[in-house]
């Protein structure tokens, strides 16, 4: 079940990230500004993020066996629209990108499904392994531009739609919810109201907005950043972004595993220390090799591990019948955390022709999150352990 859920997460994230590698192509072909390009790649992120709130609550009620095939099947529609009709204008791309966001809700479907299959002492690692499905963005980065070169703009969208269809059928046939799964009796509105009153909901949301939000922001904006700041080709920038994503993906299970061993708070303290240092270094736009590469890869590793640690924290502190609802809100915060930075970076570059201020802001936010982790979050975990 963990393997099927991880595969579904990867496939849906592949679809969710299709527009990012093509951002520079659409910028040139449609004459987009830096802000319009940033908006184009950010729209699926915000829709997929907000959509996690109802998706998580619905998964608590109906289970992942129903929701995973449903989300995958729905995502096929915007994928085909973008490939066949929606790539000829900015308005059409934004409309298609809006509905493409459905693929991003798959995260809130998978976490409660996986969480229910494992005992508490193994949930950090299990959810971290599931979270590695965010590597679907790396698949998109590595294949999309190549598929366009080989067969035209429509090709990557058709290929992705076929893969989604195959997965939807496989999931409908083989995916199962855990025996004895707790099914909430309250209405959706009541469950969400109860969820927002839980302290862990907002503590984990703040942490995930920076950890996963930072990962999403870099994964969607890094190609444009590298092309502009370092003069790389579109293909080279996409490959480097794929390396960033791959390292973050590999570190997510490590973050969950370490959280099972030494506790999520200690992992998160290390994470935000590294992100703060990396953002400060990169704000000076050092040479691509080696300093900039070291800065980005260090931040990738930290953000991946941090994403795994946050949901180890959720598994530790959230009530069993509200894991999906909490995951939905936390996941939304993470995606929204990824929506804002590309817009800020695009706007600041348009105004000042420099990315330094945006990266300096990231350093300040990461440092503030480090302080929050060592105080409020640490006290919440200690209170739970008593």
CSV table of C-alpha atoms in Angstrom, one decimal:
chain,number,residue,atom,x,y,z
A,1,UNK,CA,0.0,0.0,0.0
A,2,UNK,CA,2.9,2.3,0.8
A,3,UNK,CA,4.4,1.6,-2.7
A,4,UNK,CA,1.1,2.2,-4.5
A,5,UNK,CA,0.5,5.4,-2.6
A,6,UNK,CA,4.0,6.7,-3.3
A,7,UNK,CA,3.6,5.9,-7.0
A,8,UNK,CA,0.3,7.7,-7.1
A,9,UNK,CA,1.8,10.8,-5.4
A,10,UNK,CA,4.7,10.8,-7.9
A,11,UNK,CA,2.5,10.5,-10.9
A,12,UNK,CA,0.1,13.2,-9.8
A,13,UNK,CA,3.0,15.5,-8.9
A,14,UNK,CA,4.5,14.8,-12.3
A,15,UNK,CA,1.3,16.2,-13.8
A,16,UNK,CA,1.2,19.1,-11.3
A,17,UNK,CA,4.7,20.3,-12.2
A,18,UNK,CA,4.3,20.2,-16.0
A,19,UNK,CA,4.2,23.9,-16.5
A,20,UNK,CA,7.4,24.7,-14.6
A,21,UNK,CA,10.0,23.3,-17.1
A,22,UNK,CA,8.1,25.0,-20.0
A,23,UNK,CA,8.0,28.4,-18.3
A,24,UNK,CA,11.0,29.8,-20.3
A,25,UNK,CA,9.5,28.4,-23.5
A,26,UNK,CA,6.2,30.1,-22.9
A,27,UNK,CA,7.9,33.3,-21.9
A,28,UNK,CA,9.7,33.5,-25.2
A,29,UNK,CA,6.8,32.3,-27.4
A,30,UNK,CA,4.1,34.4,-25.8
A,31,UNK,CA,6.3,37.4,-24.8
A,32,UNK,CA,5.6,37.1,-21.1
A,33,UNK,CA,7.1,39.3,-18.4
A,34,UNK,CA,9.1,37.9,-15.5
A,35,UNK,CA,6.0,38.3,-13.2
A,36,UNK,CA,3.7,36.6,-15.7
A,37,UNK,CA,6.0,33.7,-16.0
A,38,UNK,CA,6.2,33.4,-12.3
A,39,UNK,CA,2.4,33.6,-12.1
A,40,UNK,CA,2.0,30.9,-14.7
A,41,UNK,CA,4.0,28.3,-12.8
A,42,UNK,CA,2.6,29.4,-9.4
A,43,UNK,CA,-1.1,29.0,-10.1
A,44,UNK,CA,-1.2,25.2,-10.0
A,45,UNK,CA,0.8,25.4,-6.8
A,46,UNK,CA,-1.8,27.5,-5.0
A,47,UNK,CA,-4.8,25.6,-6.3
A,48,UNK,CA,-3.2,22.3,-5.4
A,49,UNK,CA,-2.4,23.6,-2.0
A,50,UNK,CA,-5.8,25.1,-1.1
A,51,UNK,CA,-7.5,22.0,-2.5
A,52,UNK,CA,-5.6,19.8,0.0
A,53,UNK,CA,-7.9,21.0,2.8
A,54,UNK,CA,-11.1,19.4,1.5
A,55,UNK,CA,-9.1,16.5,-0.1
A,56,UNK,CA,-7.6,15.6,3.3
A,57,UNK,CA,-11.0,15.8,5.1
A,58,UNK,CA,-12.7,13.7,2.3
A,59,UNK,CA,-9.9,11.1,2.7
A,60,UNK,CA,-10.7,10.8,6.4
A,61,UNK,CA,-14.3,10.1,5.5
A,62,UNK,CA,-14.1,8.0,2.3
A,63,UNK,CA,-10.5,6.6,2.4
A,64,UNK,CA,-7.6,6.7,0.0
A,65,UNK,CA,-9.0,3.8,-1.9
A,66,UNK,CA,-11.7,6.0,-3.3
A,67,UNK,CA,-9.9,9.4,-3.4
A,68,UNK,CA,-6.6,8.4,-5.1
A,69,UNK,CA,-8.2,7.0,-8.3
A,70,UNK,CA,-10.6,9.9,-8.3
A,71,UNK,CA,-8.0,12.6,-8.0
A,72,UNK,CA,-5.8,10.9,-10.7
A,73,UNK,CA,-8.7,10.6,-13.1
A,74,UNK,CA,-9.8,14.3,-12.6
A,75,UNK,CA,-6.3,15.5,-13.3
A,76,UNK,CA,-6.3,14.0,-16.8
A,77,UNK,CA,-8.8,16.6,-18.0
A,78,UNK,CA,-6.6,19.8,-17.4
A,79,UNK,CA,-3.5,17.9,-18.6
A,80,UNK,CA,-5.1,17.1,-22.0
A,81,UNK,CA,-6.6,20.6,-22.2
A,82,UNK,CA,-3.2,22.2,-21.8
A,83,UNK,CA,-1.6,19.9,-24.3
A,84,UNK,CA,-4.2,20.2,-27.0
A,85,UNK,CA,-5.7,23.6,-26.6
A,86,UNK,CA,-4.4,25.5,-23.7
A,87,UNK,CA,-0.8,26.5,-24.6
A,88,UNK,CA,-1.6,29.2,-27.2
A,89,UNK,CA,-2.3,32.1,-24.8
A,90,UNK,CA,-1.6,33.2,-21.2
A,91,UNK,CA,-5.3,33.1,-20.3
A,92,UNK,CA,-5.7,29.5,-21.5
A,93,UNK,CA,-2.5,28.5,-19.7
A,94,UNK,CA,-3.8,30.0,-16.5
A,95,UNK,CA,-7.1,28.3,-16.8
A,96,UNK,CA,-5.5,25.0,-17.5
A,97,UNK,CA,-3.0,25.6,-14.7
A,98,UNK,CA,-5.8,26.3,-12.2
A,99,UNK,CA,-7.4,22.9,-12.7
A,100,UNK,CA,-4.0,21.2,-13.0
A,101,UNK,CA,-3.8,22.1,-9.3
A,102,UNK,CA,-6.0,19.1,-8.5
A,103,UNK,CA,-3.0,16.8,-9.0
A,104,UNK,CA,-1.3,18.6,-6.1
A,105,UNK,CA,-4.1,17.5,-3.7
A,106,UNK,CA,-2.9,13.9,-3.9
A,107,UNK,CA,-0.5,14.6,-1.0
A,108,UNK,CA,-3.4,15.0,1.5
A,109,UNK,CA,-4.9,11.8,0.2
A,110,UNK,CA,-1.8,9.7,0.7
A,111,UNK,CA,-0.6,10.8,4.2
A,112,UNK,CA,-3.7,9.6,6.1
A,113,UNK,CA,-3.8,6.4,4.0
A,114,UNK,CA,-0.1,5.6,4.8
A,115,UNK,CA,-0.4,6.8,8.4
A,116,UNK,CA,-3.1,4.3,9.2
A,117,UNK,CA,-1.1,1.3,8.0
A,118,UNK,CA,1.9,1.8,10.4
A,119,UNK,CA,2.4,1.9,14.2
A,120,UNK,CA,3.4,5.3,15.7
A,121,UNK,CA,7.1,4.4,16.0
A,122,UNK,CA,7.4,3.8,12.2
A,123,UNK,CA,5.2,6.5,10.9
A,124,UNK,CA,8.0,9.1,10.4
A,125,UNK,CA,9.9,6.8,8.1
A,126,UNK,CA,6.8,5.6,6.3
A,127,UNK,CA,5.4,9.1,5.6
A,128,UNK,CA,8.9,10.2,4.6
A,129,UNK,CA,9.0,7.4,2.1
A,130,UNK,CA,5.6,8.4,0.8
A,131,UNK,CA,6.7,12.0,0.6
A,132,UNK,CA,9.5,10.9,-1.7
A,133,UNK,CA,6.8,10.8,-4.3
A,134,UNK,CA,7.3,14.5,-4.6
A,135,UNK,CA,10.1,13.4,-7.0
A,136,UNK,CA,7.4,13.5,-9.6
A,137,UNK,CA,8.5,17.0,-10.1
A,138,UNK,CA,12.0,15.7,-11.0
A,139,UNK,CA,10.4,13.4,-13.6
A,140,UNK,CA,8.7,16.4,-15.1
A,141,UNK,CA,11.9,18.4,-15.1
A,142,UNK,CA,13.9,15.7,-16.8
A,143,UNK,CA,11.4,14.6,-19.4
A,144,UNK,CA,9.2,17.6,-20.3
A,145,UNK,CA,11.6,19.6,-22.4
A,146,UNK,CA,13.0,16.5,-24.1
A,147,UNK,CA,9.5,15.3,-25.0
A,148,UNK,CA,8.7,18.7,-26.5
A,149,UNK,CA,11.9,18.6,-28.5
A,150,UNK,CA,11.1,15.1,-29.7
A,151,UNK,CA,7.4,15.5,-30.6
A,152,UNK,CA,6.1,19.0,-30.0
A,153,UNK,CA,4.4,20.8,-27.1
A,154,UNK,CA,1.5,18.3,-26.9
A,155,UNK,CA,3.7,15.3,-26.3
A,156,UNK,CA,4.5,15.6,-22.6
A,157,UNK,CA,0.9,16.3,-21.8
A,158,UNK,CA,-0.4,13.2,-23.7
A,159,UNK,CA,2.3,11.0,-22.1
A,160,UNK,CA,1.4,12.2,-18.6
A,161,UNK,CA,-2.4,11.7,-19.2
A,162,UNK,CA,-1.8,8.1,-20.3
A,163,UNK,CA,0.3,7.4,-17.1
A,164,UNK,CA,-2.4,9.0,-14.9
A,165,UNK,CA,-5.1,6.9,-16.6
A,166,UNK,CA,-3.1,3.7,-16.0
A,167,UNK,CA,-2.5,4.6,-12.4
A,168,UNK,CA,-6.1,5.4,-11.7
A,169,UNK,CA,-7.1,1.9,-12.9
A,170,UNK,CA,-4.4,0.2,-11.0
A,171,UNK,CA,-5.3,2.1,-7.8
A,172,UNK,CA,-9.0,1.4,-8.2
A,173,UNK,CA,-8.2,-2.4,-8.4
A,174,UNK,CA,-5.4,-2.8,-5.9
A,175,UNK,CA,-5.3,0.0,-3.4
A,176,UNK,CA,-6.8,-0.7,0.1
A,177,UNK,CA,-7.4,1.3,3.3
A,178,UNK,CA,-6.0,-0.1,6.5
A,179,UNK,CA,-8.1,-2.6,8.4
A,180,UNK,CA,-9.8,-0.9,11.4
A,181,UNK,CA,-9.4,2.6,9.9
A,182,UNK,CA,-11.1,5.2,12.1
A,183,UNK,CA,-13.9,6.8,10.1
A,184,UNK,CA,-15.1,10.1,11.6
A,185,UNK,CA,-18.9,10.5,12.2
A,186,UNK,CA,-19.0,14.3,12.3
A,187,UNK,CA,-19.8,16.4,9.2
A,188,UNK,CA,-17.0,17.9,7.0
A,189,UNK,CA,-17.6,21.4,8.4
A,190,UNK,CA,-17.5,20.2,12.0
A,191,UNK,CA,-14.3,18.2,11.5
A,192,UNK,CA,-12.5,21.1,9.8
A,193,UNK,CA,-13.7,23.4,12.7
A,194,UNK,CA,-12.3,21.0,15.2
A,195,UNK,CA,-9.1,20.6,13.3
A,196,UNK,CA,-8.3,24.3,13.1
A,197,UNK,CA,-8.5,24.5,16.9
A,198,UNK,CA,-5.7,22.0,17.3
A,199,UNK,CA,-2.4,23.7,18.1
A,200,UNK,CA,-0.5,21.1,16.0
A,201,UNK,CA,-2.4,22.2,13.0
A,202,UNK,CA,-0.9,25.7,13.1
A,203,UNK,CA,2.5,24.8,14.4
A,204,UNK,CA,3.0,22.2,11.7
A,205,UNK,CA,1.5,24.6,9.1
A,206,UNK,CA,4.1,27.3,9.9
A,207,UNK,CA,7.0,24.8,9.7
A,208,UNK,CA,5.8,23.2,6.5
A,209,UNK,CA,5.2,26.6,4.8
A,210,UNK,CA,8.9,27.1,5.0
A,211,UNK,CA,10.2,23.6,4.6
A,212,UNK,CA,8.0,22.3,1.8
A,213,UNK,CA,7.1,25.7,0.6
A,214,UNK,CA,10.8,26.5,0.1
A,215,UNK,CA,11.2,23.2,-1.9
A,216,UNK,CA,8.2,24.0,-4.1
A,217,UNK,CA,9.3,27.5,-4.7
A,218,UNK,CA,12.8,26.5,-5.8
A,219,UNK,CA,11.5,23.6,-7.9
A,220,UNK,CA,9.1,25.8,-9.9
A,221,UNK,CA,11.3,28.9,-10.1
A,222,UNK,CA,14.9,27.6,-10.2
A,223,UNK,CA,15.0,27.1,-14.0
A,224,UNK,CA,14.1,30.8,-14.5
A,225,UNK,CA,16.5,31.9,-11.8
A,226,UNK,CA,19.5,29.9,-13.2
A,227,UNK,CA,18.8,31.0,-16.7
A,228,UNK,CA,18.6,34.7,-15.7
A,229,UNK,CA,21.2,34.9,-13.0
A,230,UNK,CA,23.8,32.6,-14.6
A,231,UNK,CA,23.0,32.6,-18.3
A,232,UNK,CA,22.3,28.8,-18.4
A,233,UNK,CA,20.4,27.2,-21.3
A,234,UNK,CA,16.8,26.1,-20.7
A,235,UNK,CA,17.9,22.4,-20.7
A,236,UNK,CA,20.9,22.9,-18.4
A,237,UNK,CA,18.7,24.9,-15.9
A,238,UNK,CA,16.0,22.2,-16.0
A,239,UNK,CA,18.7,19.5,-15.3
A,240,UNK,CA,20.1,21.4,-12.4
A,241,UNK,CA,16.6,21.9,-11.0
A,242,UNK,CA,16.1,18.1,-11.3
A,243,UNK,CA,19.2,17.6,-9.2
A,244,UNK,CA,17.9,19.9,-6.6
A,245,UNK,CA,14.6,18.1,-6.5
A,246,UNK,CA,16.2,14.6,-6.5
A,247,UNK,CA,18.3,15.4,-3.5
A,248,UNK,CA,15.4,16.9,-1.6
A,249,UNK,CA,13.3,13.8,-2.4
A,250,UNK,CA,16.0,11.4,-1.2
A,251,UNK,CA,16.4,13.4,2.0
A,252,UNK,CA,12.7,13.3,2.9
A,253,UNK,CA,12.6,9.7,4.1
A,254,UNK,CA,15.9,10.4,5.9
A,255,UNK,CA,14.2,13.3,7.7
A,256,UNK,CA,11.3,11.0,8.8
A,257,UNK,CA,13.7,8.3,9.9
A,258,UNK,CA,15.8,10.7,11.9
A,259,UNK,CA,12.7,12.0,13.5
A,260,UNK,CA,11.8,8.5,14.6
A,261,UNK,CA,15.2,8.2,16.2
A,262,UNK,CA,16.1,11.5,17.7
A,263,UNK,CA,12.8,13.4,17.5
A,264,UNK,CA,11.4,15.8,14.9
A,265,UNK,CA,12.3,19.0,16.8
A,266,UNK,CA,16.1,18.3,16.7
A,267,UNK,CA,15.8,17.5,13.0
A,268,UNK,CA,14.0,20.8,12.3
A,269,UNK,CA,16.5,22.8,14.2
A,270,UNK,CA,19.3,21.5,12.0
A,271,UNK,CA,17.1,22.0,8.9
A,272,UNK,CA,16.4,25.7,9.4
A,273,UNK,CA,20.0,26.4,10.5
A,274,UNK,CA,21.2,25.1,7.1
A,275,UNK,CA,18.6,26.9,5.1
A,276,UNK,CA,19.4,30.2,6.8
A,277,UNK,CA,23.1,29.8,6.1
A,278,UNK,CA,22.5,28.7,2.5
A,279,UNK,CA,20.1,31.6,1.7
A,280,UNK,CA,22.6,34.1,3.1
A,281,UNK,CA,25.4,32.7,1.0
A,282,UNK,CA,23.3,32.7,-2.2
A,283,UNK,CA,22.0,36.2,-1.7
A,284,UNK,CA,25.5,37.3,-2.8
A,285,UNK,CA,25.1,35.4,-6.1
A,286,UNK,CA,28.5,33.6,-5.8
A,287,UNK,CA,30.1,31.7,-8.7
A,288,UNK,CA,27.9,28.8,-9.8
A,289,UNK,CA,30.8,26.4,-9.1
A,290,UNK,CA,31.4,25.6,-6.4
A,291,UNK,CA,29.7,28.0,-3.9
A,292,UNK,CA,26.3,28.5,-5.5
A,293,UNK,CA,26.0,24.7,-6.1
A,294,UNK,CA,26.9,24.0,-2.5
A,295,UNK,CA,24.4,26.5,-1.2
A,296,UNK,CA,21.5,25.1,-3.3
A,297,UNK,CA,22.3,21.5,-2.7
A,298,UNK,CA,22.6,22.1,1.1
A,299,UNK,CA,19.2,23.9,1.1
A,300,UNK,CA,17.7,21.0,-1.0
A,301,UNK,CA,18.9,18.4,1.5
A,302,UNK,CA,17.7,20.5,4.4
A,303,UNK,CA,14.3,21.3,2.9
A,304,UNK,CA,13.7,17.6,2.0
A,305,UNK,CA,14.6,16.4,5.5
A,306,UNK,CA,12.5,19.1,7.0
A,307,UNK,CA,9.4,18.1,5.0
A,308,UNK,CA,9.7,14.6,6.3
A,309,UNK,CA,10.2,15.8,9.9
A,310,UNK,CA,7.1,18.0,9.9
A,311,UNK,CA,4.8,15.0,9.2
A,312,UNK,CA,6.6,12.9,11.7
A,313,UNK,CA,5.6,15.7,14.1
A,314,UNK,CA,2.0,15.5,12.8
A,315,UNK,CA,1.9,11.7,13.2
A,316,UNK,CA,3.1,12.2,16.8
A,317,UNK,CA,0.7,15.0,17.9
A,318,UNK,CA,-2.4,14.8,15.7
A,319,UNK,CA,-5.5,12.6,16.8
A,320,UNK,CA,-5.8,9.5,14.6
A,321,UNK,CA,-9.2,10.4,13.1
A,322,UNK,CA,-8.0,13.8,12.2
A,323,UNK,CA,-4.7,13.1,10.5
A,324,UNK,CA,-6.2,13.7,7.0
A,325,UNK,CA,-7.8,17.0,8.0
A,326,UNK,CA,-4.6,18.2,9.7
A,327,UNK,CA,-2.6,17.0,6.7
A,328,UNK,CA,-4.9,18.9,4.4
A,329,UNK,CA,-4.4,22.2,6.2
A,330,UNK,CA,-0.6,21.7,6.7
A,331,UNK,CA,-0.2,20.6,3.1
A,332,UNK,CA,-2.1,23.7,2.0
A,333,UNK,CA,0.2,25.9,4.1
A,334,UNK,CA,3.2,24.2,2.4
A,335,UNK,CA,1.9,24.7,-1.1
A,336,UNK,CA,1.0,28.3,-0.3
A,337,UNK,CA,4.5,28.8,1.1
A,338,UNK,CA,5.7,27.8,-2.4
A,339,UNK,CA,3.2,30.1,-4.2
A,340,UNK,CA,4.5,33.4,-2.7
A,341,UNK,CA,8.3,33.3,-3.2
A,342,UNK,CA,8.2,32.9,-7.0
A,343,UNK,CA,6.0,35.9,-7.3
A,344,UNK,CA,8.2,37.9,-4.9
A,345,UNK,CA,11.3,36.9,-6.8
A,346,UNK,CA,9.8,37.8,-10.1
A,347,UNK,CA,8.5,41.1,-8.9
A,348,UNK,CA,11.8,42.0,-7.1
A,349,UNK,CA,13.9,41.1,-10.2
A,350,UNK,CA,11.6,43.1,-12.4
A,351,UNK,CA,12.1,46.1,-10.1
A,352,UNK,CA,15.8,45.8,-9.2
A,353,UNK,CA,17.3,43.4,-11.7
A,354,UNK,CA,18.6,41.4,-8.7
A,355,UNK,CA,17.5,38.4,-6.7
A,356,UNK,CA,19.6,39.3,-3.6
A,357,UNK,CA,16.7,40.8,-1.7
A,358,UNK,CA,14.5,37.8,-2.2
A,359,UNK,CA,17.1,35.4,-1.0
A,360,UNK,CA,17.9,37.7,2.0
A,361,UNK,CA,14.2,37.6,2.9
A,362,UNK,CA,14.3,33.8,2.8
A,363,UNK,CA,17.2,33.9,5.3
A,364,UNK,CA,15.3,36.1,7.7
A,365,UNK,CA,12.2,33.9,7.5
A,366,UNK,CA,14.2,30.7,8.0
A,367,UNK,CA,15.9,32.2,11.0
A,368,UNK,CA,12.6,33.2,12.5
A,369,UNK,CA,11.3,29.7,12.0
A,370,UNK,CA,14.3,28.3,13.7
A,371,UNK,CA,13.5,30.4,16.8
A,372,UNK,CA,9.9,29.2,16.6
A,373,UNK,CA,11.0,25.6,16.5
A,374,UNK,CA,13.3,25.9,19.5
A,375,UNK,CA,10.6,27.5,21.7
A,376,UNK,CA,6.9,26.9,20.9
A,377,UNK,CA,7.2,23.6,19.0
A,378,UNK,CA,9.7,22.2,21.5
A,379,UNK,CA,7.3,23.0,24.4
A,380,UNK,CA,4.4,21.3,22.6
A,381,UNK,CA,6.3,18.1,22.1
A,382,UNK,CA,7.5,18.1,25.7
A,383,UNK,CA,3.9,18.6,27.0
A,384,UNK,CA,2.7,15.7,24.8
A,385,UNK,CA,5.4,13.4,26.1
A,386,UNK,CA,4.3,14.0,29.7
